[in-house]
N, C-alpha and C. Protein backbone atom coordinates (compact mmCIF):
# COMPACT_ATOMS: atom_id res chain seq x y z
N UNK A 1 -45.88 -26.18 -30.97
CA UNK A 1 -44.70 -26.54 -30.17
C UNK A 1 -43.59 -25.50 -30.34
N UNK A 2 -43.42 -25.02 -31.57
CA UNK A 2 -42.36 -24.06 -31.83
C UNK A 2 -42.57 -22.77 -31.04
N UNK A 3 -43.81 -22.29 -30.97
CA UNK A 3 -44.09 -21.04 -30.25
C UNK A 3 -43.83 -21.24 -28.75
N UNK A 4 -44.20 -22.39 -28.19
CA UNK A 4 -43.99 -22.64 -26.76
C UNK A 4 -42.50 -22.66 -26.43
N UNK A 5 -41.69 -23.28 -27.29
CA UNK A 5 -40.26 -23.35 -27.04
C UNK A 5 -39.65 -21.94 -27.02
N UNK A 6 -40.06 -21.09 -27.93
CA UNK A 6 -39.54 -19.72 -27.97
C UNK A 6 -39.89 -19.00 -26.66
N UNK A 7 -41.10 -19.17 -26.17
CA UNK A 7 -41.50 -18.50 -24.93
C UNK A 7 -40.64 -18.98 -23.76
N UNK A 8 -40.41 -20.29 -23.67
CA UNK A 8 -39.61 -20.85 -22.58
C UNK A 8 -38.18 -20.30 -22.66
N UNK A 9 -37.60 -20.22 -23.85
CA UNK A 9 -36.25 -19.70 -24.00
C UNK A 9 -36.17 -18.25 -23.52
N UNK A 10 -37.15 -17.46 -23.89
CA UNK A 10 -37.15 -16.05 -23.46
C UNK A 10 -37.23 -15.95 -21.94
N UNK A 11 -38.09 -16.77 -21.33
CA UNK A 11 -38.22 -16.73 -19.87
C UNK A 11 -36.89 -17.10 -19.21
N UNK A 12 -36.23 -18.13 -19.71
CA UNK A 12 -34.96 -18.56 -19.12
C UNK A 12 -33.92 -17.44 -19.24
N UNK A 13 -33.85 -16.79 -20.39
CA UNK A 13 -32.88 -15.71 -20.58
C UNK A 13 -33.15 -14.58 -19.59
N UNK A 14 -34.42 -14.23 -19.40
CA UNK A 14 -34.74 -13.15 -18.46
C UNK A 14 -34.30 -13.53 -17.04
N UNK A 15 -34.56 -14.77 -16.64
CA UNK A 15 -34.16 -15.20 -15.30
C UNK A 15 -32.64 -15.15 -15.15
N UNK A 16 -31.92 -15.58 -16.17
CA UNK A 16 -30.46 -15.56 -16.10
C UNK A 16 -29.95 -14.13 -15.97
N UNK A 17 -30.54 -13.21 -16.70
CA UNK A 17 -30.11 -11.81 -16.62
C UNK A 17 -30.32 -11.27 -15.21
N UNK A 18 -31.46 -11.58 -14.61
CA UNK A 18 -31.72 -11.10 -13.24
C UNK A 18 -30.69 -11.69 -12.27
N UNK A 19 -30.39 -12.97 -12.41
CA UNK A 19 -29.41 -13.60 -11.52
C UNK A 19 -28.04 -12.97 -11.69
N UNK A 20 -27.66 -12.69 -12.93
CA UNK A 20 -26.36 -12.07 -13.18
C UNK A 20 -26.27 -10.70 -12.51
N UNK A 21 -27.33 -9.92 -12.58
CA UNK A 21 -27.32 -8.59 -11.94
C UNK A 21 -27.13 -8.73 -10.44
N UNK A 22 -27.83 -9.68 -9.83
CA UNK A 22 -27.69 -9.88 -8.38
C UNK A 22 -26.26 -10.31 -8.04
N UNK A 23 -25.70 -11.21 -8.83
CA UNK A 23 -24.34 -11.67 -8.58
C UNK A 23 -23.35 -10.52 -8.71
N UNK A 24 -23.54 -9.66 -9.69
CA UNK A 24 -22.63 -8.53 -9.87
C UNK A 24 -22.64 -7.62 -8.64
N UNK A 25 -23.84 -7.37 -8.10
CA UNK A 25 -23.92 -6.51 -6.90
C UNK A 25 -23.17 -7.16 -5.74
N UNK A 26 -23.35 -8.46 -5.56
CA UNK A 26 -22.66 -9.16 -4.47
C UNK A 26 -21.15 -9.13 -4.68
N UNK A 27 -20.72 -9.34 -5.93
CA UNK A 27 -19.29 -9.34 -6.23
C UNK A 27 -18.68 -7.97 -5.93
N UNK A 28 -19.38 -6.90 -6.26
CA UNK A 28 -18.85 -5.56 -5.99
C UNK A 28 -18.62 -5.37 -4.50
N UNK A 29 -19.56 -5.81 -3.68
CA UNK A 29 -19.39 -5.68 -2.23
C UNK A 29 -18.20 -6.50 -1.75
N UNK A 30 -18.07 -7.72 -2.26
CA UNK A 30 -16.96 -8.58 -1.86
C UNK A 30 -15.63 -7.98 -2.31
N UNK A 31 -15.59 -7.43 -3.52
CA UNK A 31 -14.36 -6.85 -4.03
C UNK A 31 -13.89 -5.70 -3.14
N UNK A 32 -14.80 -4.87 -2.68
CA UNK A 32 -14.42 -3.75 -1.81
C UNK A 32 -13.78 -4.28 -0.53
N UNK A 33 -14.38 -5.32 0.06
CA UNK A 33 -13.83 -5.89 1.29
C UNK A 33 -12.45 -6.49 1.02
N UNK A 34 -12.32 -7.21 -0.10
CA UNK A 34 -11.04 -7.84 -0.43
C UNK A 34 -9.97 -6.78 -0.67
N UNK A 35 -10.32 -5.69 -1.32
CA UNK A 35 -9.34 -4.63 -1.59
C UNK A 35 -8.79 -4.08 -0.28
N UNK A 36 -9.66 -3.88 0.70
CA UNK A 36 -9.19 -3.35 1.99
C UNK A 36 -8.21 -4.33 2.62
N UNK A 37 -8.53 -5.63 2.57
CA UNK A 37 -7.64 -6.63 3.16
C UNK A 37 -6.31 -6.66 2.40
N UNK A 38 -6.38 -6.60 1.07
CA UNK A 38 -5.16 -6.63 0.26
C UNK A 38 -4.29 -5.42 0.54
N UNK A 39 -4.88 -4.26 0.72
CA UNK A 39 -4.09 -3.06 1.00
C UNK A 39 -3.31 -3.24 2.29
N UNK A 40 -3.95 -3.81 3.31
CA UNK A 40 -3.26 -4.03 4.58
C UNK A 40 -2.09 -4.99 4.38
N UNK A 41 -2.33 -6.07 3.64
CA UNK A 41 -1.27 -7.04 3.38
C UNK A 41 -0.15 -6.40 2.57
N UNK A 42 -0.51 -5.60 1.58
CA UNK A 42 0.50 -4.96 0.74
C UNK A 42 1.36 -4.01 1.57
N UNK A 43 0.74 -3.28 2.49
CA UNK A 43 1.52 -2.37 3.34
C UNK A 43 2.54 -3.15 4.15
N UNK A 44 2.12 -4.27 4.73
CA UNK A 44 3.05 -5.09 5.51
C UNK A 44 4.15 -5.63 4.61
N UNK A 45 3.78 -6.09 3.41
CA UNK A 45 4.77 -6.64 2.48
C UNK A 45 5.73 -5.53 2.05
N UNK A 46 5.20 -4.34 1.79
CA UNK A 46 6.06 -3.22 1.38
C UNK A 46 7.05 -2.88 2.48
N UNK A 47 6.60 -2.90 3.72
CA UNK A 47 7.52 -2.61 4.83
C UNK A 47 8.64 -3.65 4.86
N UNK A 48 8.29 -4.93 4.66
CA UNK A 48 9.30 -5.98 4.63
C UNK A 48 10.26 -5.78 3.46
N UNK A 49 9.72 -5.39 2.31
CA UNK A 49 10.57 -5.16 1.13
C UNK A 49 11.51 -3.98 1.38
N UNK A 50 11.01 -2.93 2.00
CA UNK A 50 11.86 -1.77 2.29
C UNK A 50 13.03 -2.18 3.19
N UNK A 51 12.75 -2.99 4.19
CA UNK A 51 13.82 -3.46 5.09
C UNK A 51 14.85 -4.27 4.31
N UNK A 52 14.37 -5.12 3.40
CA UNK A 52 15.29 -5.94 2.59
C UNK A 52 16.15 -5.04 1.71
N UNK A 53 15.51 -4.03 1.08
CA UNK A 53 16.27 -3.13 0.22
C UNK A 53 17.33 -2.38 1.03
N UNK A 54 16.97 -1.95 2.24
CA UNK A 54 17.93 -1.24 3.10
C UNK A 54 19.12 -2.15 3.41
N UNK A 55 18.83 -3.42 3.72
CA UNK A 55 19.92 -4.37 4.01
C UNK A 55 20.81 -4.55 2.78
N UNK A 56 20.21 -4.65 1.60
CA UNK A 56 21.00 -4.82 0.38
C UNK A 56 21.87 -3.59 0.13
N UNK A 57 21.30 -2.40 0.34
CA UNK A 57 22.07 -1.17 0.15
C UNK A 57 23.27 -1.14 1.11
N UNK A 58 23.02 -1.53 2.35
CA UNK A 58 24.12 -1.55 3.33
C UNK A 58 25.22 -2.51 2.88
N UNK A 59 24.82 -3.70 2.42
CA UNK A 59 25.81 -4.69 1.98
C UNK A 59 26.58 -4.16 0.78
N UNK A 60 25.90 -3.52 -0.17
CA UNK A 60 26.59 -3.00 -1.36
C UNK A 60 27.55 -1.89 -0.95
N UNK A 61 27.12 -1.03 -0.01
CA UNK A 61 28.01 0.05 0.44
C UNK A 61 29.24 -0.53 1.14
N UNK A 62 29.08 -1.56 1.94
CA UNK A 62 30.21 -2.19 2.64
C UNK A 62 31.17 -2.79 1.61
N UNK A 63 30.64 -3.47 0.60
CA UNK A 63 31.49 -4.09 -0.41
C UNK A 63 32.26 -3.02 -1.19
N UNK A 64 31.60 -1.91 -1.50
CA UNK A 64 32.28 -0.83 -2.22
C UNK A 64 33.39 -0.24 -1.36
N UNK A 65 33.09 -0.04 -0.06
CA UNK A 65 34.09 0.54 0.84
C UNK A 65 35.28 -0.42 0.99
N UNK A 66 34.99 -1.73 1.03
CA UNK A 66 36.07 -2.71 1.19
C UNK A 66 36.73 -3.02 -0.15
N UNK A 67 36.16 -2.50 -1.24
CA UNK A 67 36.69 -2.85 -2.56
C UNK A 67 36.20 -4.23 -2.94
N UNK A 68 34.92 -4.50 -2.65
CA UNK A 68 34.37 -5.83 -2.90
C UNK A 68 33.88 -6.04 -4.32
N UNK A 69 34.09 -5.05 -5.22
CA UNK A 69 33.68 -5.25 -6.61
C UNK A 69 34.42 -6.43 -7.22
N UNK A 70 35.69 -6.58 -6.85
CA UNK A 70 36.49 -7.70 -7.36
C UNK A 70 35.93 -9.02 -6.83
N UNK A 71 35.50 -9.01 -5.57
CA UNK A 71 34.95 -10.22 -4.97
C UNK A 71 33.69 -10.65 -5.73
N UNK A 72 32.83 -9.68 -6.06
CA UNK A 72 31.60 -10.00 -6.78
C UNK A 72 31.94 -10.62 -8.14
N UNK A 73 32.92 -10.08 -8.84
CA UNK A 73 33.30 -10.61 -10.15
C UNK A 73 33.78 -12.05 -9.99
N UNK A 74 34.53 -12.34 -8.91
CA UNK A 74 35.03 -13.70 -8.70
C UNK A 74 33.87 -14.63 -8.38
N UNK A 75 32.89 -14.16 -7.56
CA UNK A 75 31.75 -15.00 -7.18
C UNK A 75 30.91 -15.34 -8.41
N UNK A 76 30.77 -14.41 -9.32
CA UNK A 76 29.99 -14.66 -10.53
C UNK A 76 30.71 -15.73 -11.37
């Protein structure tokens, strides 16, 4: 009985290793596709962030020109 159990365990381990290799190959393909999608989303998000930063810079420049540093201190 002991010898049979060892053989079964070895067979199961070999099958698991083969399945893991197949899953890794599939995951690599999926990761490449996801990366392409994420890059597109990141570009759109970056464009939105750039617009927000530009708006913030404009507001800070207006406050400085108007002498709004005092206003900021009061708001805080």
